[in-house]
Short mmCIF file of C-alpha atoms and ligand atoms in Angstrom, two decimals:
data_model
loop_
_atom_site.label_atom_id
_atom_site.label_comp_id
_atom_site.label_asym_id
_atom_site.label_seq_id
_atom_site.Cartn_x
_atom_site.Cartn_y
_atom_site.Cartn_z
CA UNK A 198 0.00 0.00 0.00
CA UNK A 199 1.22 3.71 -1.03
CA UNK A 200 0.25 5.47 1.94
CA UNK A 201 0.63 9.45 2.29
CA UNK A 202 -0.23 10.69 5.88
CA UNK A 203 -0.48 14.23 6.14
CA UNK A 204 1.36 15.14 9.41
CA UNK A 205 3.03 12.11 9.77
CA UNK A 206 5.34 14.48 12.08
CA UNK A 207 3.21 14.75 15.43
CA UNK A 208 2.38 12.00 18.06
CA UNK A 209 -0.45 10.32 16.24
CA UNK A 210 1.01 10.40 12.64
CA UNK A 211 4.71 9.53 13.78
CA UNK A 212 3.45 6.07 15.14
CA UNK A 213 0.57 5.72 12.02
CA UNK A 214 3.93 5.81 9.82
CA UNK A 215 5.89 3.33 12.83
CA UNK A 216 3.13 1.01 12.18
CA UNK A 217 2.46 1.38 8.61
CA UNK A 218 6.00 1.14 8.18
CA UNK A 219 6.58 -2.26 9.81
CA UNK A 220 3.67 -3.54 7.85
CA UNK A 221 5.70 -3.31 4.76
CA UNK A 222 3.58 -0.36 3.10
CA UNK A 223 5.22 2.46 1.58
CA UNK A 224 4.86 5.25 3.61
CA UNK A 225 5.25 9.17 3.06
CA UNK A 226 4.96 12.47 5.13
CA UNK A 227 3.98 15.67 4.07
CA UNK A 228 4.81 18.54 6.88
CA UNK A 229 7.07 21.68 7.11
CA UNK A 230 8.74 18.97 9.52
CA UNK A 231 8.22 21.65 12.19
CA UNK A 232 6.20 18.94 14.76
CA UNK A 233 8.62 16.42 15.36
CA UNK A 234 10.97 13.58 13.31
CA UNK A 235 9.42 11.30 10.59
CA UNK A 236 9.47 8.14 11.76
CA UNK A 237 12.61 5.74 10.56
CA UNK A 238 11.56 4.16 7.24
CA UNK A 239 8.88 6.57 6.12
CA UNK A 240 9.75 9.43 3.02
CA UNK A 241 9.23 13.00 4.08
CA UNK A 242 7.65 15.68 1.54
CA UNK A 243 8.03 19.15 2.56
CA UNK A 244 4.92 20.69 2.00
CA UNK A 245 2.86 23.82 3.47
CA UNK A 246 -0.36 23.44 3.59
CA UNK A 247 -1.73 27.00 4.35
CA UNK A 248 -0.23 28.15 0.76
CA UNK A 249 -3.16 27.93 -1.86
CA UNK A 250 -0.68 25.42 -3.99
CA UNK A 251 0.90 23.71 -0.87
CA UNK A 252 -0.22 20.22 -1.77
CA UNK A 253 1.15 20.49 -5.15
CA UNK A 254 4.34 18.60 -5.14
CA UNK A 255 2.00 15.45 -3.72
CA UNK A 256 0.01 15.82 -6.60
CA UNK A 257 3.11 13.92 -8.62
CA UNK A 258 2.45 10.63 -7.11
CA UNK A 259 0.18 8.37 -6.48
CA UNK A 260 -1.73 6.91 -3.12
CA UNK A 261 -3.88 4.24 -2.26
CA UNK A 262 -4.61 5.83 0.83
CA UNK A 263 -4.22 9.43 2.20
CA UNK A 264 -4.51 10.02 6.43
CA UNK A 265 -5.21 13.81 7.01
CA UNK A 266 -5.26 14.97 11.04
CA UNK A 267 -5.13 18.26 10.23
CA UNK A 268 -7.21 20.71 12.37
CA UNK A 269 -7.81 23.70 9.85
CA UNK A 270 -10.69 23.52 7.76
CA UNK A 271 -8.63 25.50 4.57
CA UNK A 272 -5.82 22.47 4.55
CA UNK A 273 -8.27 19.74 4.48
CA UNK A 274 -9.95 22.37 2.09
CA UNK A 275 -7.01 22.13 -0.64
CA UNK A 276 -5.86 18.58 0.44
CA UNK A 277 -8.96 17.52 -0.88
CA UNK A 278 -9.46 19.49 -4.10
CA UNK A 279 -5.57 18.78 -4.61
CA UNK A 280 -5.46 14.97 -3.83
CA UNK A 281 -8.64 13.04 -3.15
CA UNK A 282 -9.68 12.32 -6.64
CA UNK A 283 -6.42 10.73 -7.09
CA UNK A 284 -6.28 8.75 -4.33
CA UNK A 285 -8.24 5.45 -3.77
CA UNK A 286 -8.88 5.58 0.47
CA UNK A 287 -9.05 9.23 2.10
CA UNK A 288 -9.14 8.75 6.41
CA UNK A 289 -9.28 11.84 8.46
CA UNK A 290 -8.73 11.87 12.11
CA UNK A 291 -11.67 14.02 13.85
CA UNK A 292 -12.54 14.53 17.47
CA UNK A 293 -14.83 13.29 19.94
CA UNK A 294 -14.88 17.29 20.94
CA UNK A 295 -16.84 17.45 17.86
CA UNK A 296 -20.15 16.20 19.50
CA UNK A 297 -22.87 18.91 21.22
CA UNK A 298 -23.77 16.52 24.21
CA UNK A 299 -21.28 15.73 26.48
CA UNK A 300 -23.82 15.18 29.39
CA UNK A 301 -25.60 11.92 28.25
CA UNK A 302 -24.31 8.94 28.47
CA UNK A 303 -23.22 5.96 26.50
CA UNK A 304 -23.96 8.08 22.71
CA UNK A 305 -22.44 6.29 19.56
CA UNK A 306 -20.88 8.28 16.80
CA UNK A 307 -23.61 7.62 14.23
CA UNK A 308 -26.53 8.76 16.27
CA UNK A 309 -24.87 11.56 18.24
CA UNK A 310 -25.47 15.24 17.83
CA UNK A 311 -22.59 17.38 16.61
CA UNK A 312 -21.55 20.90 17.02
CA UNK A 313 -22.47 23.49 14.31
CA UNK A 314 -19.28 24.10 12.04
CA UNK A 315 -17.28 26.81 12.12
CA UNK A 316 -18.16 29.00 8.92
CA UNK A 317 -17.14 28.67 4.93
CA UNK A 318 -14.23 31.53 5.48
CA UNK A 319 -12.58 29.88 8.65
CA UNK A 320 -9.21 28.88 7.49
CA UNK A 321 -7.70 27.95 10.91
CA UNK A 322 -9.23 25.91 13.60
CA UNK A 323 -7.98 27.37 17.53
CA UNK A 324 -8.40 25.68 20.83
CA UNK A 325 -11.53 27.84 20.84
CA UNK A 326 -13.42 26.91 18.06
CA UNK A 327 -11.49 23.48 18.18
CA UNK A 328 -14.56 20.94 17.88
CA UNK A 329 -16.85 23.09 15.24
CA UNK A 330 -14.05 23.75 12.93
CA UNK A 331 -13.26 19.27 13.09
CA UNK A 332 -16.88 19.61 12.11
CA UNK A 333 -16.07 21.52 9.03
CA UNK A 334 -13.44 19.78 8.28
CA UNK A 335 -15.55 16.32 8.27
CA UNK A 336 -18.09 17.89 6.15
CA UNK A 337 -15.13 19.13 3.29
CA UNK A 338 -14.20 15.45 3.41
CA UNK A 339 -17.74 13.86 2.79
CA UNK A 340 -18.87 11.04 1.86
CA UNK A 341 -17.02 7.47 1.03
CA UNK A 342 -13.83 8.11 3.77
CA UNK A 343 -13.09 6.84 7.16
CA UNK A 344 -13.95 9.49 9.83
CA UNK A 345 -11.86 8.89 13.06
CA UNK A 346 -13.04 10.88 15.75
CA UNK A 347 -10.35 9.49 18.50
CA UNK A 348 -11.04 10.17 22.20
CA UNK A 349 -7.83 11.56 24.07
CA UNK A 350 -4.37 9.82 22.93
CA UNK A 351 -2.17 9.05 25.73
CA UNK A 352 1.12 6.86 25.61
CA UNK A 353 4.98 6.74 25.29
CA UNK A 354 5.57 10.67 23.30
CA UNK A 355 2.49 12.54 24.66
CA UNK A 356 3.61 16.00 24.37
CA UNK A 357 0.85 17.41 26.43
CA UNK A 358 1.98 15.66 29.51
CA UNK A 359 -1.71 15.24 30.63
CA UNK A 360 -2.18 11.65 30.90
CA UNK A 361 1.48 11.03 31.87
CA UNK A 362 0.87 12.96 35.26
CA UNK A 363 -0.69 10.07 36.64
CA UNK A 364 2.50 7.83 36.18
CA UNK A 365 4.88 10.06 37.22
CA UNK A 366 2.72 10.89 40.22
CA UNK A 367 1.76 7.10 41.18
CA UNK A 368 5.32 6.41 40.46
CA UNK A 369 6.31 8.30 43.55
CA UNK A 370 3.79 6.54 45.65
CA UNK A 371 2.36 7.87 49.23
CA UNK A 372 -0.81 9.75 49.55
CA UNK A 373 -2.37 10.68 46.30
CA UNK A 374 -4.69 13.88 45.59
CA UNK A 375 -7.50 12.39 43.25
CA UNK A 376 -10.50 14.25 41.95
CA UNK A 377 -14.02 13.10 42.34
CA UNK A 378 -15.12 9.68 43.11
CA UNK A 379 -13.80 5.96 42.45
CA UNK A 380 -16.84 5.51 40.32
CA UNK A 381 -16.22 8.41 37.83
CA UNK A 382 -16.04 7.29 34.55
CA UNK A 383 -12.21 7.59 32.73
CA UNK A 384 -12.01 7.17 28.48
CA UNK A 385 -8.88 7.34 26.29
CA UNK A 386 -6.82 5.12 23.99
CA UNK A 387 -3.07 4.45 23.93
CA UNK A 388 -1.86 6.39 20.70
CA UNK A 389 -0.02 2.69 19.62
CA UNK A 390 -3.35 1.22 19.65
CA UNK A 391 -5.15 4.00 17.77
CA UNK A 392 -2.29 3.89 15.06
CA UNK A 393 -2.56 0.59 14.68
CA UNK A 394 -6.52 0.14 14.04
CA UNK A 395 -5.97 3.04 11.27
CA UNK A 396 -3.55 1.14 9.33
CA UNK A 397 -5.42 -1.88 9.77
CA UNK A 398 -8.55 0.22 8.67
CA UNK A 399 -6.50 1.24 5.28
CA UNK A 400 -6.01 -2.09 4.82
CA UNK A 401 -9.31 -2.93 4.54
CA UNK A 402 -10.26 0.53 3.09
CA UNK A 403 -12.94 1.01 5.89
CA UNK A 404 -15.23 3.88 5.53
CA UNK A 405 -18.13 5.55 7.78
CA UNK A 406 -17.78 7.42 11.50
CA UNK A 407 -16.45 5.58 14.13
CA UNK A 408 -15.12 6.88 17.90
CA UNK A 409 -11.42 5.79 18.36
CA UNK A 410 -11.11 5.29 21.74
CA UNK A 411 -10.74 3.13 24.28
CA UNK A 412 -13.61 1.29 27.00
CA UNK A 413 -14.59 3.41 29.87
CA UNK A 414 -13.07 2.66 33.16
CA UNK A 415 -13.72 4.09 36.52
CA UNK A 416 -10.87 6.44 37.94
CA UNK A 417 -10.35 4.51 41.05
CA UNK A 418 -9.60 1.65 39.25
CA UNK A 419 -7.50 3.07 36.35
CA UNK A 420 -5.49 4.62 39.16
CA UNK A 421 -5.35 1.56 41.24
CA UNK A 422 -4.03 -0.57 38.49
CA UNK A 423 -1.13 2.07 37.21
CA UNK A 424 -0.15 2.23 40.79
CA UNK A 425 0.30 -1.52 40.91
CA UNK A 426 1.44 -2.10 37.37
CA UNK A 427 4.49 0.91 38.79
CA UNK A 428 5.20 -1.44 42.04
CA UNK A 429 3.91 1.58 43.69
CA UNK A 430 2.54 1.72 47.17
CA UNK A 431 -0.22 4.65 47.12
CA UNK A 432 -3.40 5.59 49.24
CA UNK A 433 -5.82 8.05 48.00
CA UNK A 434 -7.63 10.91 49.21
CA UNK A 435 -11.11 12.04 46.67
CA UNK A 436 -11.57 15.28 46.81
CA UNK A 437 -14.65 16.92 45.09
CA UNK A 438 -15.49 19.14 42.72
CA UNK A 439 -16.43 22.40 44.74
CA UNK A 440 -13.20 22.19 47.00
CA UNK A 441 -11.07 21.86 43.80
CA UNK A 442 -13.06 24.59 42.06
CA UNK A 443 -12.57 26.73 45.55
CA UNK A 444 -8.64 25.95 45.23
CA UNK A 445 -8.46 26.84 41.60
CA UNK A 446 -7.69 23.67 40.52
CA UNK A 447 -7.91 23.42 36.67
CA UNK A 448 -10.07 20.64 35.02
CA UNK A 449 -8.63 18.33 32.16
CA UNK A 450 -5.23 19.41 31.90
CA UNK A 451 -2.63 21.91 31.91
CA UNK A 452 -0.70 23.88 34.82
CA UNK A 453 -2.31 23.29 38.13
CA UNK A 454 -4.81 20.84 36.79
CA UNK A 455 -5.90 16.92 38.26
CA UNK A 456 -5.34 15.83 34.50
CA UNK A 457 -8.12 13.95 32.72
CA UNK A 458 -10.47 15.57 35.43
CA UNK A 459 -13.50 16.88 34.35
CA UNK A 460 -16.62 18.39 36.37
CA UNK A 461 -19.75 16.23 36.98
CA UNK A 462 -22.50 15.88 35.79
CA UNK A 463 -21.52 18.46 33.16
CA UNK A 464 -19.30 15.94 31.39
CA UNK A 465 -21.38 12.85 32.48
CA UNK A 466 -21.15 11.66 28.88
CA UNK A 467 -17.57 12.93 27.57
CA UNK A 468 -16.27 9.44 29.09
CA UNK A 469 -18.72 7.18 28.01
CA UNK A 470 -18.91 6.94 24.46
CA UNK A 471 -20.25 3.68 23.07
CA UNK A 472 -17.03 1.69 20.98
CA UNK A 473 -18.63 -1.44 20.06
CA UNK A 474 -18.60 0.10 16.24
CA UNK A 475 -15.00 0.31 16.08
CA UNK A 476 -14.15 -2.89 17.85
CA UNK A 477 -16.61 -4.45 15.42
CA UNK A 478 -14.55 -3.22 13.25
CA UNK A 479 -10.95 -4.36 14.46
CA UNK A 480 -9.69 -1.86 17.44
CA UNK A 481 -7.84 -3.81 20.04
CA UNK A 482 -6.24 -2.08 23.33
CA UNK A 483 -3.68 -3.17 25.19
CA UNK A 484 -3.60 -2.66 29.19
CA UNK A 485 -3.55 0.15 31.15
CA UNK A 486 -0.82 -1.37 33.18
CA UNK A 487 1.57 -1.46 29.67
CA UNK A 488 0.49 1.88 28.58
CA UNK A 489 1.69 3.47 32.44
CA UNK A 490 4.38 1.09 32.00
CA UNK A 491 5.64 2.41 28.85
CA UNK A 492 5.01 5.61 29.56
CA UNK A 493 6.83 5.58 32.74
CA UNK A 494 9.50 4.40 30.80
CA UNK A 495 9.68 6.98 28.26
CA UNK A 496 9.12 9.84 30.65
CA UNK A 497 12.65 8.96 32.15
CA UNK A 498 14.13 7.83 29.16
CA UNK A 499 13.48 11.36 27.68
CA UNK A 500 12.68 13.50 30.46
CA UNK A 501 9.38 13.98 28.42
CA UNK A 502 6.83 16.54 29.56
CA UNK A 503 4.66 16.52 32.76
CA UNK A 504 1.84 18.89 33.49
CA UNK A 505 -0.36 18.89 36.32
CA UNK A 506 0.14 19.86 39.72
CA UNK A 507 3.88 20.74 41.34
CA UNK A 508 4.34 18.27 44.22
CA UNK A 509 4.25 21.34 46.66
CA UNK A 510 0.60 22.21 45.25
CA UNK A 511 -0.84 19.00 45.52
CA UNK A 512 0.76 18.87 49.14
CA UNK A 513 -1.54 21.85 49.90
CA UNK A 514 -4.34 20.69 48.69
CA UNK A 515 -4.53 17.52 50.71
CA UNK A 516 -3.49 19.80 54.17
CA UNK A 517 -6.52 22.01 53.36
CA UNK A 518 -8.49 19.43 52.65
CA UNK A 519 -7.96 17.33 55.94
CA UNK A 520 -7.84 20.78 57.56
CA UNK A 521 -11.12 21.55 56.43
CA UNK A 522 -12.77 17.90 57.80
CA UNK A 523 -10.79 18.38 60.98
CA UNK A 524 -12.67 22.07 61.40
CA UNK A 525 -16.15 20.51 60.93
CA UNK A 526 -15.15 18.00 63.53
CA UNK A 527 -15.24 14.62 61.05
N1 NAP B 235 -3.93 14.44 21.34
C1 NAP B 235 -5.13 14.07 21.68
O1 NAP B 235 -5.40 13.71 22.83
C2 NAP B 235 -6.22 14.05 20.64
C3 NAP B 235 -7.52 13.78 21.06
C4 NAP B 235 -8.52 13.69 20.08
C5 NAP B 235 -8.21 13.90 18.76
N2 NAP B 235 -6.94 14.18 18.40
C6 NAP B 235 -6.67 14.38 16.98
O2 NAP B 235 -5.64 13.50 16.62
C7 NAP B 235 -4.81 14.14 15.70
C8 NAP B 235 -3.45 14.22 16.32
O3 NAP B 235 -2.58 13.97 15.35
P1 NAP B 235 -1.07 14.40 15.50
O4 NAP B 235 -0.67 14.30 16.91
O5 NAP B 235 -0.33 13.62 14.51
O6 NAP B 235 -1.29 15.89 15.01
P2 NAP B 235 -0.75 17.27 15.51
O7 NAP B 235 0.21 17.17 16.62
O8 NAP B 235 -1.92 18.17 15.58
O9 NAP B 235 0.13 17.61 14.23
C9 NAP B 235 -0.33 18.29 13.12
C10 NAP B 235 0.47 17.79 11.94
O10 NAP B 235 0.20 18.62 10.82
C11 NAP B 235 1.41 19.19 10.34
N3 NAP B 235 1.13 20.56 9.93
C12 NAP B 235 0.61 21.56 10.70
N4 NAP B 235 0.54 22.70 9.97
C13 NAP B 235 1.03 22.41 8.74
C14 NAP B 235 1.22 23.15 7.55
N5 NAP B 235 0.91 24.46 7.46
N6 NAP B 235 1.72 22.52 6.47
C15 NAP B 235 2.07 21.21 6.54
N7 NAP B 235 1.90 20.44 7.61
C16 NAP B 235 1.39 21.03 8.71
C17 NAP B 235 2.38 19.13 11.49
O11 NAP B 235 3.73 19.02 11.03
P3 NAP B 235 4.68 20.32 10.90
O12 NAP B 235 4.40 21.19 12.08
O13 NAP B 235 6.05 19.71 10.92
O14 NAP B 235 4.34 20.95 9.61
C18 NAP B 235 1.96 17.82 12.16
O15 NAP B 235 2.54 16.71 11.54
C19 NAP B 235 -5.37 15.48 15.40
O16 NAP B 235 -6.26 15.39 14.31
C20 NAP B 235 -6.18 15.78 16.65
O17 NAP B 235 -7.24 16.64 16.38
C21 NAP B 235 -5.95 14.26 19.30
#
């Protein structure tokens, strides 16, 4: 298989290209190479995509499939004038952050509503308008491709450093900070495993919408089994959502966030999304224990980003929160 992924550069194309690579296809990236290496066997194109002829020099060979994950609805735009006729199996990586609902729970990708898109004249998706302009860029695509909306990508290479708190942290053992409950419902997929399913889905030049992602677990137990798969002796203390919202404690990720934390019941659904489709349809996952194994392993391999709370805030959190039960006499 000739297989062009555009963006083969960042964390989900690099290991698409790893994969496809070791499957024997031929394999080619088109990127400023800005992001990140190409993977070792794949061909790198130097294109720009936000030029009105950027895709040109692709337009001189040939592909039986094309994998776009751009987020800007003008390059998926002129990818897609430039290049889809030509090819014979066009996949585009989407979003779940491109559904409306994110309060029920248990929706499937088929059935689900989605946000408006972002207008004809947006060029450039931002974190704002992030979800709506994936919607826009699904729509340019159309009919007859594979539409991968993948839930959040975690794994060895994360450059976010959102799901990899939770190693490092576990790693380190003692009395753990966690937000909610034990029941509170956790969803990703380990970027290897995502990769994998989409060249497996080129293969077999599968079309129609499917949610890449992973099942749901409950946090406690996700967080139970990372601990043990580290050797790692922890206890934890839940702590809920108005104390952390009172402490300024940021939701999902980023400085002073409890990463992959987000506020119930507003996001009773985010977590849940129905996968039977795509494991119909040939995803596999591999253990949480491997992926907080690996990732471990990478993060002090490469001294690969963290983000999430410094230990000294997360020690303050858990004195004013046993200061506060001591005050009401509990
Ligand atoms: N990370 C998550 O948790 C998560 C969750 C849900 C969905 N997703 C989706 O999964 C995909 C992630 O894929 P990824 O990690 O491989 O993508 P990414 O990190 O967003 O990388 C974007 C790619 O496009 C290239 N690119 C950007 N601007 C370009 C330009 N003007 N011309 C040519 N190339 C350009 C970049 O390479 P250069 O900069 O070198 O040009 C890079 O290879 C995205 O579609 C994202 O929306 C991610």
């Amino acid at each position: 298989m000739r297989l062009l992924i555009l963006g083969g550069n960042g964390f989900l194309g690099r290991a698409i290209a790893t994969y496809a690579c070791a499957a024997g296809h031929d394999v080619t990236c088109a990127a400023r190479g800005l992001s990140g290496p190409i993977a070792p066997g794949a061909g790198f194109v130097f294109v720009d995509r936000d030029d009105a002829d950027g895709h040109e020099p692709l337009t001189h060979y040939k592909f039986d499939t094309v994998v776009d994950v751009s987020r800007h609805p003008g390059q998926v735009r002129r990818a897609v004038a430039a290049l889809k006729q030509r090819s014979g199996h066009w996949i585009f990586v989407s979003t779940v952050s491109v559904y409306s609902d994110n309060r029920t729970p248990g929706q499937r990708a088929d059935t689900a509503p989605l946000q408006e898109p972002t207008a004809p004249q947006i060029e450039l998706g931002t974190e704002e308008n992030y979800g709506a302009a994936k919607v826009a860029c699904e729509q340019i695509v159309g009919e007859g491709a594979l539409i991968c909306r993948a839930g959040l990508l975690v794994g060895p290479e994360d450059p976010t450093g959102r799901f990899s708190y939770w190693p490092a942290r576990l790693a380190r053992g003692g009395e753990v900070l966690a937000p909610g409950t034990p029941e509170d419902a956790v969803q990703f997929i380990d970027v290897r495993d995502l990769a994998q399913w989409i060249v497996l889905a080129a293969q077999d030049r599968l079309t129609g919408i499917y949610d890449g992602i992973g099942p749901t677990y409950h946090r406690g137990e996700i967080l139970a089994e990372c601990a043990s798969a580290l050797g790692s002796s922890c206890t934890f203390t839940w702590v809920d959502r108005a104390f952390l919202e009172r402490h300024k404690v940021r939701r999902w990720a980023g400085p002073r966030s409890l990463p992959l934390w987000l506020p119930l019941p507003d996001f009773a659904g985010f977590a849940t999304r129905d996968t039977t489709p795509a494991r119909d349809a040939g995803l596999r996952v591999r253990s949480v224990s491997e992926t907080a194994r690996d990732t471990l392993g990478w993060l002090r391999a490469s001294n690969g980003p963290v983000a999430g709370l410094t230990m000294d805030e997360e020690l303050e959190l858990l004195a004013a929160w046993h200061a506060r039960w001591r005050a009401s006499g509990s």
